[in-house]
XYZ file of N, CA and C in Angstrom:
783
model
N -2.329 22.361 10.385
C -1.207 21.735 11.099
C -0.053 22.738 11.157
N 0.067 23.411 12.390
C 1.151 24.564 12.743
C 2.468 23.749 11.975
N 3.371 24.750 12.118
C 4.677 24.366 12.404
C 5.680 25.247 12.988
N 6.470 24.762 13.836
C 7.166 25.260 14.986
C 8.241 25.984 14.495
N 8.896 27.206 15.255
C 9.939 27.974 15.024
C 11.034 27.078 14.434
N 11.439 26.045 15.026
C 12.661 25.651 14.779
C 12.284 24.587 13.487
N 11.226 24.136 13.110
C 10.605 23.520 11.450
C 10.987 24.358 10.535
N 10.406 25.535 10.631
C 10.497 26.658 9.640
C 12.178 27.467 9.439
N 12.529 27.012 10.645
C 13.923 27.429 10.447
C 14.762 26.579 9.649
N 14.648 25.294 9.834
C 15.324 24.079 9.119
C 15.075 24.366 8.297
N 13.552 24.311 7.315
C 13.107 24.611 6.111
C 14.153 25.867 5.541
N 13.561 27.166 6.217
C 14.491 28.092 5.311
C 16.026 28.041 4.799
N 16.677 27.135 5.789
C 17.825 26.894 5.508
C 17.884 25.811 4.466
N 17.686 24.984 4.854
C 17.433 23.736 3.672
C 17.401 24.691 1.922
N 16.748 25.772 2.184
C 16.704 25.824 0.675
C 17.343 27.160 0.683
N 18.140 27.733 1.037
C 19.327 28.661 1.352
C 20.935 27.592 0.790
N 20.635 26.416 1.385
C 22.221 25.575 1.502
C 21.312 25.237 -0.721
N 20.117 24.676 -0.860
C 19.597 24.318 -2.241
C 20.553 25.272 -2.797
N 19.972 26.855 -2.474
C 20.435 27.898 -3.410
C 21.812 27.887 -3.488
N 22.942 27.564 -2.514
C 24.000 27.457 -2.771
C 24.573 26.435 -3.477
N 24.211 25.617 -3.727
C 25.049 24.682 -4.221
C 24.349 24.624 -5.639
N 22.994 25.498 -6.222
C 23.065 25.453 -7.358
C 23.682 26.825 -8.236
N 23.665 27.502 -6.981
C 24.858 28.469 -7.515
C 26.272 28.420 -8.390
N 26.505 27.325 -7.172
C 27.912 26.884 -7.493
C 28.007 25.371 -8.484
N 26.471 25.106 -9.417
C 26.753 23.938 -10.299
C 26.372 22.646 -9.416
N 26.709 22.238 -8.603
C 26.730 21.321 -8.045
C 25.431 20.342 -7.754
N 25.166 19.142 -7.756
C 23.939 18.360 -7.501
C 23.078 18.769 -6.364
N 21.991 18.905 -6.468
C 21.257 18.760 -5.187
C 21.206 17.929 -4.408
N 21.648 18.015 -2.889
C 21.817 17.100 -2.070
C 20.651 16.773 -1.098
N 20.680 15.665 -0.833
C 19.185 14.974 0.408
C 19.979 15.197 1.910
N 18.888 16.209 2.271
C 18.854 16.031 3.836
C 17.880 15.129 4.818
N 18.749 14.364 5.668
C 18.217 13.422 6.458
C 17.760 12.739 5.304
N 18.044 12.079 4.468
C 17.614 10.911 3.612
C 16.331 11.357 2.804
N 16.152 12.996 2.561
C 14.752 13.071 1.800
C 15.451 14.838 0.552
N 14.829 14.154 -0.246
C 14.842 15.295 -1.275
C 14.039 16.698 -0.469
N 14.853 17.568 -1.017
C 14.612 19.037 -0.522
C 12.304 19.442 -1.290
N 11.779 19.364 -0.632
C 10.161 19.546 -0.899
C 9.911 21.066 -1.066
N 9.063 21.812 -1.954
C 8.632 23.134 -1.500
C 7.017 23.075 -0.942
N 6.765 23.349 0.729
C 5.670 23.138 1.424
C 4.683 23.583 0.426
N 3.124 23.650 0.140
C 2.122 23.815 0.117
C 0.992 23.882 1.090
N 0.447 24.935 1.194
C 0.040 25.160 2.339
C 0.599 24.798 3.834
N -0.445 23.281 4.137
C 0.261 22.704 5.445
C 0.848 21.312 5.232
N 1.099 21.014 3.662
C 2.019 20.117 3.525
C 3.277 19.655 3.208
N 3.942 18.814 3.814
C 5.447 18.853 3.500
C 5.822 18.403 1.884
N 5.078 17.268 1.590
C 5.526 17.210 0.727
C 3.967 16.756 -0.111
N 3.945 18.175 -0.933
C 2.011 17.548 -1.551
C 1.338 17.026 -2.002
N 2.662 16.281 -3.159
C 2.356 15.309 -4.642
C 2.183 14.212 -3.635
N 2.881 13.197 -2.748
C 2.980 12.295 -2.391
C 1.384 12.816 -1.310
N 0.940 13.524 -0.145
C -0.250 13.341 0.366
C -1.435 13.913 -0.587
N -0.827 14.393 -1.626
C -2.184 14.360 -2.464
C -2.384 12.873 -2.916
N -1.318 12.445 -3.188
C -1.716 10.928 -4.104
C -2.234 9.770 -3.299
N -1.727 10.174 -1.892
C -2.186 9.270 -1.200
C -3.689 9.308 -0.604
N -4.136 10.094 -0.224
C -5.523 10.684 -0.345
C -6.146 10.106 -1.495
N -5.995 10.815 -2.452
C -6.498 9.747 -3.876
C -6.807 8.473 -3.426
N -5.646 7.970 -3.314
C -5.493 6.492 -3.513
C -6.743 5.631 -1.857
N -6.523 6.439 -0.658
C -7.538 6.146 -0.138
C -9.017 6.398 -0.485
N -9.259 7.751 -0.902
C -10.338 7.377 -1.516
C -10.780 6.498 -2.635
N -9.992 6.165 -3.033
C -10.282 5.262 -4.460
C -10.323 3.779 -3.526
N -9.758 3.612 -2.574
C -10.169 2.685 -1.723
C -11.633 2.629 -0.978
N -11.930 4.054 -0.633
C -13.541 3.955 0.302
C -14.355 3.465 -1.040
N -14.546 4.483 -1.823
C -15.853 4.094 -3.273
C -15.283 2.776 -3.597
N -14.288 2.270 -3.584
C -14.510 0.546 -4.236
C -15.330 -0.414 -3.116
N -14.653 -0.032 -1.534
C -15.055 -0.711 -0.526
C -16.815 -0.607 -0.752
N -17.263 0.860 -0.885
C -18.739 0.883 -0.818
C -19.725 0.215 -1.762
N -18.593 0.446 -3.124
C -19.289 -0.771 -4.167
C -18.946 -1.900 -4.068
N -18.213 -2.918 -3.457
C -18.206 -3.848 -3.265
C -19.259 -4.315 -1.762
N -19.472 -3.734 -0.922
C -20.577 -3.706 -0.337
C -22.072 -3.806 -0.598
N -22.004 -2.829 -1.541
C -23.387 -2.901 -2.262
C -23.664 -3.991 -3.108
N -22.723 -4.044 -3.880
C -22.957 -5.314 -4.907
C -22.368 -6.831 -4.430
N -21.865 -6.922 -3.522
C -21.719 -7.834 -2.952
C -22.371 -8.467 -1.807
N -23.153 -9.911 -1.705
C -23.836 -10.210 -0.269
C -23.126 -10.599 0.826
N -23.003 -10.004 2.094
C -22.447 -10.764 3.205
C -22.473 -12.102 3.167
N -23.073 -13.037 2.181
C -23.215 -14.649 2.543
C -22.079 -15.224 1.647
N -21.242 -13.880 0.684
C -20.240 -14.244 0.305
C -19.168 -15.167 0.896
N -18.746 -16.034 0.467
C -17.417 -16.761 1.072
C -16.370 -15.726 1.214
N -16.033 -14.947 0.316
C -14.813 -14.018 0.626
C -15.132 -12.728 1.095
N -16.520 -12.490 1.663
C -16.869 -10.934 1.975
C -16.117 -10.557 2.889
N -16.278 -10.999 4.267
C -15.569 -10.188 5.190
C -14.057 -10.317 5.431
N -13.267 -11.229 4.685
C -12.142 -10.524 4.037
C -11.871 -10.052 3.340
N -12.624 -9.776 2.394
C -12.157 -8.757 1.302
C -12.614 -7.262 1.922
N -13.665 -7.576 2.437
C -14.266 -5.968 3.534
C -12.651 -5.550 4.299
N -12.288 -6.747 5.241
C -11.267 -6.524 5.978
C -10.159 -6.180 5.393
N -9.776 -6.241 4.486
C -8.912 -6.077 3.748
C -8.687 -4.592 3.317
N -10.059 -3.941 2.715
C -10.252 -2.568 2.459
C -9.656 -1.642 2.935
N -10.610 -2.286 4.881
C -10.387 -1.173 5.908
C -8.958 -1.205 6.475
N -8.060 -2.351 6.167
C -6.522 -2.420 6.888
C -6.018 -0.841 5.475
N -5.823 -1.431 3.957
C -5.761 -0.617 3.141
C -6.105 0.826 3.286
N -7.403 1.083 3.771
C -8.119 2.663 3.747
C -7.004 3.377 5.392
N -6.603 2.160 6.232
C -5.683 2.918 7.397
C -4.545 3.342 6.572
N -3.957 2.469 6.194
C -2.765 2.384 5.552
C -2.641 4.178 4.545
N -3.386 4.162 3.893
C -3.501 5.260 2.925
C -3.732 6.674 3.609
N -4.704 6.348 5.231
C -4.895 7.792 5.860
C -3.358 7.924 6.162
N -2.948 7.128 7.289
C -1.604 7.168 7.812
C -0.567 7.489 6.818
N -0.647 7.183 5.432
C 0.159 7.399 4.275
C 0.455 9.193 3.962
N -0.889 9.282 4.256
C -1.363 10.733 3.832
C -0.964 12.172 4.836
N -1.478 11.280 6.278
C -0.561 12.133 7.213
C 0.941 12.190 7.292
N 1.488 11.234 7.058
C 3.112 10.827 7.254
C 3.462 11.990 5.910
N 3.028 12.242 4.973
C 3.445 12.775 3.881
C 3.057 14.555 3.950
N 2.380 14.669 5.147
C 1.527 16.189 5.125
C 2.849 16.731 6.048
N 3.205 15.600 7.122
C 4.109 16.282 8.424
C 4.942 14.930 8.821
N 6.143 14.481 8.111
C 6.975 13.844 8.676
C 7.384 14.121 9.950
N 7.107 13.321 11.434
C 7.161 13.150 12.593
C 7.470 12.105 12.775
N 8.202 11.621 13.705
C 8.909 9.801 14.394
C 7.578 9.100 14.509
N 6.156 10.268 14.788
C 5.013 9.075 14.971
C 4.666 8.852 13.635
N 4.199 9.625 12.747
C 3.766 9.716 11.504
C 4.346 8.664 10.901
N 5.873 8.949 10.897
C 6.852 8.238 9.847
C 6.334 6.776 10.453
N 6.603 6.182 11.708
C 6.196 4.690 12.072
C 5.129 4.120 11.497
N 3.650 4.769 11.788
C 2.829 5.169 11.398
C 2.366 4.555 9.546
N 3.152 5.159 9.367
C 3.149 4.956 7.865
C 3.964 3.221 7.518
N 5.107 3.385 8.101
C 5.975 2.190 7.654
C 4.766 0.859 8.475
N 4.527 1.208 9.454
C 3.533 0.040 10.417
C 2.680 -0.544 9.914
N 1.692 0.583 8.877
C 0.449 0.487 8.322
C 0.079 -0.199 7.124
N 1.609 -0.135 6.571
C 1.856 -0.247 5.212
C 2.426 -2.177 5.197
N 2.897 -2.244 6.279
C 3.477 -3.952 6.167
C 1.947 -4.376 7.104
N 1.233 -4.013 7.374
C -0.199 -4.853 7.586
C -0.796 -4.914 6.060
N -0.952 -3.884 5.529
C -1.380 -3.928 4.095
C -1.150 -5.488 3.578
N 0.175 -5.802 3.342
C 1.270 -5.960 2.489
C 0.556 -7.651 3.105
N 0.876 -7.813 4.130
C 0.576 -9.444 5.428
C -0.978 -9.158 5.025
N -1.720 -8.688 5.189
C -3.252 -9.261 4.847
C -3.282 -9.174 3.659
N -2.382 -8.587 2.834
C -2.574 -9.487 1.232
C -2.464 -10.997 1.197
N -1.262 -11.166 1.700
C -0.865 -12.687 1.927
C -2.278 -13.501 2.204
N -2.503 -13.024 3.549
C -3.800 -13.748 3.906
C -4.958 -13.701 3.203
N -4.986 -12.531 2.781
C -5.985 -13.047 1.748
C -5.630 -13.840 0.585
N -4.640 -13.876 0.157
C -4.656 -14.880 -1.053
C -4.194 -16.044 -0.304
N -4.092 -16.482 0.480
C -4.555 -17.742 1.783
C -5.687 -18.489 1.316
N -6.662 -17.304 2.412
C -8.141 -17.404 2.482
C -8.491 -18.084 0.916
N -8.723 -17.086 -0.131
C -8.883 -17.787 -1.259
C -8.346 -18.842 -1.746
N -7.017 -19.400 -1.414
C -6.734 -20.469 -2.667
C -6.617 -21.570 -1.559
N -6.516 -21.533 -0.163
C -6.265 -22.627 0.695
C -7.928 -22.534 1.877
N -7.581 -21.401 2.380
C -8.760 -21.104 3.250
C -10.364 -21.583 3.175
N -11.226 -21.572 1.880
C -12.210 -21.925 1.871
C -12.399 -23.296 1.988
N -11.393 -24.032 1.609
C -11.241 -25.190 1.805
C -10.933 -25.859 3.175
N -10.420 -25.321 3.913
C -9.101 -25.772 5.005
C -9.507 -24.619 5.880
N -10.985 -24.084 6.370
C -10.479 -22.910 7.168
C -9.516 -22.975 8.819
N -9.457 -24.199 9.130
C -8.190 -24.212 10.071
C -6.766 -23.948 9.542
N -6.644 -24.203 8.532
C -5.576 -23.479 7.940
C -5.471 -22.259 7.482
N -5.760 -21.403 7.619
C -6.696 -20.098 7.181
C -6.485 -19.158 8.717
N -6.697 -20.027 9.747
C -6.834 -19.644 10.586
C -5.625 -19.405 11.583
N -4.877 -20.553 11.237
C -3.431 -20.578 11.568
C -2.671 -19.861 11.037
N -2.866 -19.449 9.784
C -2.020 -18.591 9.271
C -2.398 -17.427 9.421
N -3.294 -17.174 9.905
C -4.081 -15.792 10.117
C -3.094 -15.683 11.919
N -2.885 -16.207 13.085
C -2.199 -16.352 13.822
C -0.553 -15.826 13.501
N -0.349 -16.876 12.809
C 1.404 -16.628 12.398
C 1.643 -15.386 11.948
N 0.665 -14.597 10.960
C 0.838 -13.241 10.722
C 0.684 -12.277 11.306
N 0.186 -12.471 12.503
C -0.141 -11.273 13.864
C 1.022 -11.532 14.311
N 1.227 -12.591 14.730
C 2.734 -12.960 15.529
C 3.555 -12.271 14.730
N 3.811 -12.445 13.541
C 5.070 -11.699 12.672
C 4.916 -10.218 12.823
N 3.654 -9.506 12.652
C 3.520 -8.048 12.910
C 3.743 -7.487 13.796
N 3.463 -8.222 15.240
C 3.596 -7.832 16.227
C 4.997 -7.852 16.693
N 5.945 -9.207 15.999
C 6.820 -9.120 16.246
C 7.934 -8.005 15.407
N 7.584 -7.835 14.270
C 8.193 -6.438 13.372
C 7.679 -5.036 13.996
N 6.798 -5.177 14.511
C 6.850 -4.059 14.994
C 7.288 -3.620 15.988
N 7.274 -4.792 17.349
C 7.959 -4.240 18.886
C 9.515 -4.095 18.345
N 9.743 -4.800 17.477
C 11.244 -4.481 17.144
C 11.660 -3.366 16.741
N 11.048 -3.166 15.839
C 11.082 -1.344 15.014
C 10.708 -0.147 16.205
N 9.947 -0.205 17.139
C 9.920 0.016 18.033
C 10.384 0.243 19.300
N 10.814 -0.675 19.487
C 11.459 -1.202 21.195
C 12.888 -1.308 21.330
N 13.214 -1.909 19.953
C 14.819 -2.356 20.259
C 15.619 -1.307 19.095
N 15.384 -1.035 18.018
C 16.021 -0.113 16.906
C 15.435 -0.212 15.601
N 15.181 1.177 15.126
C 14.142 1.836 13.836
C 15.381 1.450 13.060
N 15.469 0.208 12.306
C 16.208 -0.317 11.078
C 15.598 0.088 9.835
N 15.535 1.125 9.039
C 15.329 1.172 7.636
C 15.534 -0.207 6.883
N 16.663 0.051 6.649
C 16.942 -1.446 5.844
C 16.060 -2.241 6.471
N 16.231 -3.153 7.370
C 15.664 -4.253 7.858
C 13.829 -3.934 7.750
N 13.126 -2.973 7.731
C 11.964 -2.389 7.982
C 11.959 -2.884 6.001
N 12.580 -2.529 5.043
C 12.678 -2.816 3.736
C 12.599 -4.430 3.196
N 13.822 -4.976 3.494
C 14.074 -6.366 3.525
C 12.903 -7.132 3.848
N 12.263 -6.861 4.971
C 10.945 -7.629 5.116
C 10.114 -7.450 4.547
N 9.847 -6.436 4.129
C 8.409 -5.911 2.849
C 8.720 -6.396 1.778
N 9.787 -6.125 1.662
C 9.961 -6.829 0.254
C 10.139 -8.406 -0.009
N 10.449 -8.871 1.583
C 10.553 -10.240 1.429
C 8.866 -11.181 1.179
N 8.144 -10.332 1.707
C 6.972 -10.821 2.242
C 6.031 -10.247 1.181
N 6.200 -9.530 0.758
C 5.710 -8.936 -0.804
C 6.128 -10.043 -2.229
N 7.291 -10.838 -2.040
C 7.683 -11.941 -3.011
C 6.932 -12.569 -2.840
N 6.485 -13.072 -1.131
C 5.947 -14.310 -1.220
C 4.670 -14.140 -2.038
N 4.128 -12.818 -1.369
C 2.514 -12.533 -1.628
C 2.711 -12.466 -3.329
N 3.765 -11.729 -4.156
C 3.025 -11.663 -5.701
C 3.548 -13.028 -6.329
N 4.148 -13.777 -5.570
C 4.711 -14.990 -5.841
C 3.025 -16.106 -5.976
N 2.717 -16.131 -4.916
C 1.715 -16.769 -4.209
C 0.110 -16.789 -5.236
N 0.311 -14.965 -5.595
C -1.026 -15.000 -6.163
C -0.876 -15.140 -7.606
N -0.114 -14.924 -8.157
C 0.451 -15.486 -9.471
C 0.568 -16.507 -10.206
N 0.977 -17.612 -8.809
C 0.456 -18.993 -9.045
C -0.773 -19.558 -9.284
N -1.476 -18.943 -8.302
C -3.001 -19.258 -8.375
C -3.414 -18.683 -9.545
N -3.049 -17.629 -9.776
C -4.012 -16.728 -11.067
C -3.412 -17.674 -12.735
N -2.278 -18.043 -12.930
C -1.726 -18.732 -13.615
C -2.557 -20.321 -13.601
N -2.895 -20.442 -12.565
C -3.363 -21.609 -12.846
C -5.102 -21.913 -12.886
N -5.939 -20.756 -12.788
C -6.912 -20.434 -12.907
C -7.550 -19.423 -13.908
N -6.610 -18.962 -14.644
C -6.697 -17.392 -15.569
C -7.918 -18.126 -16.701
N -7.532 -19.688 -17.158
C -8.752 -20.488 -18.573
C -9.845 -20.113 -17.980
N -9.960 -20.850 -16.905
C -11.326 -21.358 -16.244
C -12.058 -20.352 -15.384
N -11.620 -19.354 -15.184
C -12.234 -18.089 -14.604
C -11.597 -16.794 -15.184
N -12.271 -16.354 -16.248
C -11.521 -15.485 -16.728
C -11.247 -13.504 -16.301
N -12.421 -13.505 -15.353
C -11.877 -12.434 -14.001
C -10.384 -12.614 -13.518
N -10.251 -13.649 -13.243
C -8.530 -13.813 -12.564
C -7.553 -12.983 -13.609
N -8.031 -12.502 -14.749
C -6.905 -12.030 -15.233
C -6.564 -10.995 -14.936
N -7.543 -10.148 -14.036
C -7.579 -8.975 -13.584
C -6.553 -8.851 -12.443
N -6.446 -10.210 -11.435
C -5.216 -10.388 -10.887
C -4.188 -10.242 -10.999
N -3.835 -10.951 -12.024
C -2.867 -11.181 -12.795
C -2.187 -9.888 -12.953
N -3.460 -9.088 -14.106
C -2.806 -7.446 -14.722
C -2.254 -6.734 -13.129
N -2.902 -6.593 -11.939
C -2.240 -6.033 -10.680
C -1.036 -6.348 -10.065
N -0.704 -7.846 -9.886
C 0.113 -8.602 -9.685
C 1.656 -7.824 -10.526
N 1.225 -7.453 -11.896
C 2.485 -7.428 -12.681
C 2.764 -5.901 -12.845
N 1.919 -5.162 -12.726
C 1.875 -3.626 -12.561
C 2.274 -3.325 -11.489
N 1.624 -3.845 -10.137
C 2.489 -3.269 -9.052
C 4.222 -3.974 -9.244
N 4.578 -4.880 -9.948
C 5.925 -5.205 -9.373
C 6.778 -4.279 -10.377
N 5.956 -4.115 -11.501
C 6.543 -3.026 -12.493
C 6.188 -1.877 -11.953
N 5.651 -1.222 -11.392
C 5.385 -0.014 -10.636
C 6.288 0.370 -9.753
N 6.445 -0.821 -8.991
C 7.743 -0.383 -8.152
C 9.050 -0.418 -8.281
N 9.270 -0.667 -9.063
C 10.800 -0.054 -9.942
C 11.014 1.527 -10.446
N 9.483 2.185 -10.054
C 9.674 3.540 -9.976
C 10.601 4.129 -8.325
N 10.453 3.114 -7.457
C 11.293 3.294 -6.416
C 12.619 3.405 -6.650
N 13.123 2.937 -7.368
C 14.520 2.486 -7.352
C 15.213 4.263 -8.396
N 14.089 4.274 -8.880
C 14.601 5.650 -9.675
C 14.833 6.511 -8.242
N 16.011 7.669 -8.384
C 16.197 8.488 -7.235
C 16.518 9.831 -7.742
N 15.636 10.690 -8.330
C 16.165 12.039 -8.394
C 15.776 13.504 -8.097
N 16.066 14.316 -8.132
C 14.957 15.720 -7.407
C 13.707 16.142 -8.023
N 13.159 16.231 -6.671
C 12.028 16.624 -7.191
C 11.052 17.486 -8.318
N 10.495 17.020 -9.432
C 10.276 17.919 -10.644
C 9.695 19.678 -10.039
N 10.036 20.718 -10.045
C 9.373 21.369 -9.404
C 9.098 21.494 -8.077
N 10.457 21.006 -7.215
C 10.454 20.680 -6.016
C 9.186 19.851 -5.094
N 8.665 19.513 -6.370
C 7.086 18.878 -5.780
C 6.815 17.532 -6.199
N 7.031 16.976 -7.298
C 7.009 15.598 -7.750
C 8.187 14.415 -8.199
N 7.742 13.673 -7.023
C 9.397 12.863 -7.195
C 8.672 11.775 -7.654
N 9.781 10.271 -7.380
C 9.521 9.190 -8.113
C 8.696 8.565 -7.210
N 8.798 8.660 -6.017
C 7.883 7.983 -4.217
C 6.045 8.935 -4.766
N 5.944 9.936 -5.598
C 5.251 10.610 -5.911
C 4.258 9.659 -6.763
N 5.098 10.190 -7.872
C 5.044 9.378 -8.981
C 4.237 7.778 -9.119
N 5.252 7.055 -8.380
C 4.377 5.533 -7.505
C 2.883 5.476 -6.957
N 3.000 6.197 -6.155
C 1.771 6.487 -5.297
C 0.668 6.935 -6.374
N 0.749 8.084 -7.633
C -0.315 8.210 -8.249
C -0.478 7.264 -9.319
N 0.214 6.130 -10.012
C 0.451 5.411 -10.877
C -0.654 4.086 -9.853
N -0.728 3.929 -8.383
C -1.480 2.610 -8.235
C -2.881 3.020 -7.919
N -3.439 4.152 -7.746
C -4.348 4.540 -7.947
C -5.253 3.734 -8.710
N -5.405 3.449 -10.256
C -6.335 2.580 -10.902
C -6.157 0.928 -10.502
N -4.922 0.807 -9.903
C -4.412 -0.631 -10.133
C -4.782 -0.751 -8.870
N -5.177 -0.018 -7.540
C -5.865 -0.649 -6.435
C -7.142 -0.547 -7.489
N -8.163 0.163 -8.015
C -9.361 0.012 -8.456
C -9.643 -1.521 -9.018
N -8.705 -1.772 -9.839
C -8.933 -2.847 -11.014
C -8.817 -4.165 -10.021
N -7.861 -4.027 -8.616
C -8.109 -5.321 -7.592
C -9.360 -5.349 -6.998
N -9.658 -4.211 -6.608
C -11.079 -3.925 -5.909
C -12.311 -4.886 -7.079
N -11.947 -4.550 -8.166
C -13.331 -4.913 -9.099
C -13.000 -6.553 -9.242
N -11.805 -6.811 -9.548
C -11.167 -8.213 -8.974
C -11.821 -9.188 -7.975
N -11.899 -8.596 -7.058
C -12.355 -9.030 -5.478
C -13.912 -8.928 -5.706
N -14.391 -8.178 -6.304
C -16.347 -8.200 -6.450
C -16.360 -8.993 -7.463
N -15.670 -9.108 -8.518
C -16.209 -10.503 -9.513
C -15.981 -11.705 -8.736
N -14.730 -12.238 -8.167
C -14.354 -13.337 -7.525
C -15.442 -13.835 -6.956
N -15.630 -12.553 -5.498
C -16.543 -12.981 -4.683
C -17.807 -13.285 -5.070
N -18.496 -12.234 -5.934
C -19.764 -13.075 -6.699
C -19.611 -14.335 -7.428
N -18.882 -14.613 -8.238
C -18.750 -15.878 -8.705
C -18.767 -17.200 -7.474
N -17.910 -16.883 -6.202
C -18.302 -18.066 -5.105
C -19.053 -18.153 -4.639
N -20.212 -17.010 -4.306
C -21.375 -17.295 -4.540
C -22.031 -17.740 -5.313
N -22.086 -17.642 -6.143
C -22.694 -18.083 -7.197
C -22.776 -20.083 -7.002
N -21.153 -20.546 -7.215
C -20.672 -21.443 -7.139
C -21.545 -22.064 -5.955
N -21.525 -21.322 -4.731
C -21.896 -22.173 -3.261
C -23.764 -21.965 -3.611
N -23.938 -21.290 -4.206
C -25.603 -21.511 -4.404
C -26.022 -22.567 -5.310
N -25.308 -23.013 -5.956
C -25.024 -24.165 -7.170
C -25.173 -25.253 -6.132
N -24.128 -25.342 -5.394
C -23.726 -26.111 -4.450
C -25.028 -26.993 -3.827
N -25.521 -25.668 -3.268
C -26.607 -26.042 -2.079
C -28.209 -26.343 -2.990
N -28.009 -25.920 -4.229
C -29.211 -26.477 -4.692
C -29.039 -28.091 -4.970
N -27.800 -28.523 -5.638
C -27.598 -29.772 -5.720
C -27.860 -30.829 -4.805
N -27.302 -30.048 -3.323
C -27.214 -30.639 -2.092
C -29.350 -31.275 -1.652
């Protein structure tokens, strides 16, 4: 991935104005809203698309073992499949946005990342309302396209709001660790896989308070957005293995079912 005369020019300066101001004592300052990076090879910033890479692959090998060990006649298969592949976009797009910050990349990334975030929701839908109620399942599967589609022509069409692009993830991220928390709380005796929920549920919300930390990069290479990204690495794994016990167990359950029947 080239980069253009006037990239490389910004860059050199960027860490020309670094060298001055640690000359003179002074804090290191963020341009355009991002800590000063030192490239690697063809990436801008490496800790964050290395981790994200990781973290998609640690998404394909769970997807493939949950494939394998899981039967399509699962009740929760092809959302939890679906789920993977929204996740495995999310993490490429993560990975590019982090190799070469661009207006497409950067969207890209923020776009990919609140589908993630909304088919969590739905999936913990699907499971605690959905198998039961799949018209309800289904409706809400509706309302959440509508909401995406509508966050996004906005971010899009009318004005790229940071904040507001924030506020909603995070609003819609309450509901979701709100949502599955309940369920896992009220299922953790009687199925004791759910605790595996649970442990994700409370790691990612403690995980992301590594956001809120803001300081330069260790080695101009590892920040706290870094940091995050390689810390959920096991904690997508441990949902993934989450999602293959669940789903075998409702099988299990619906084969119970149908022998009774």
């Amino acid at each position: 991935m080239s980069w253009t005369c006037g990239d490389d020019c910004k860059y050199e300066c960027m860490w020309v104005t670094v060298g001055l101001y640690l000359q003179e004592g002074h804090r290191v300052p963020q341009f355009h809203g991002k800590w000063p990076f030192s490239r690697f090879l063809f990436m801008q910033e490496p800790a964050s698309a290395l981790a994200s890479f990781l973290n998609g692959l640690a998404n394909l090998v769970m997807l493939c073992r949950y494939r394998t060990s899981v039967p399509a006649s699962s009740p929760m298969y092809h959302t939890c499949v679906a789920f993977a592949w929204v996740s495995l976009n999310a993490w490429f797009w993560s990975t590019v946005f982090h190799t070469r910050d661009t207006d497409l990349t950067e969207k890209m990334d923020y776009f990919c990342a609140s589908a993630v975030i909304l088919h969590s929701v739905y999936l913990c839908c699907v499971r605690t309302v959905g198998l039961q109620h799949p018209a309800v399942a289904s409706a809400f599967r509706a309302l959440l396209l509508l909401l995406l589609t509508a966050h996004i022509s906005y971010l899009s069409l009318i004005h790229f709001d940071y904040g507001y692009n924030l506020a909603a993830n995070v609003g819609i991220g309450l509901v979701n660790v709100a949502w599955w928390l309940t369920w896992c709380l009220r299922n953790h005796r009687r199925l004791p896989h759910v605790r595996k929920c649970m442990v994700v549920v409370l790691l990612l919300q403690g995980l992301s308070l590594l956001e809120l930390l803001d300081f330069p990069p260790l080695f101009w290479v590892l920040d706290a957005h870094a940091i995050w990204h390689i810390s959920t690495i096991p904690v997508y794994i441990l949902f993934f293995s989450f999602l293959e016990d669940d789903s075998l167990y409702l099988l299990k359950e619906l084969e119970a079912k149908f022998k009774l029947d």
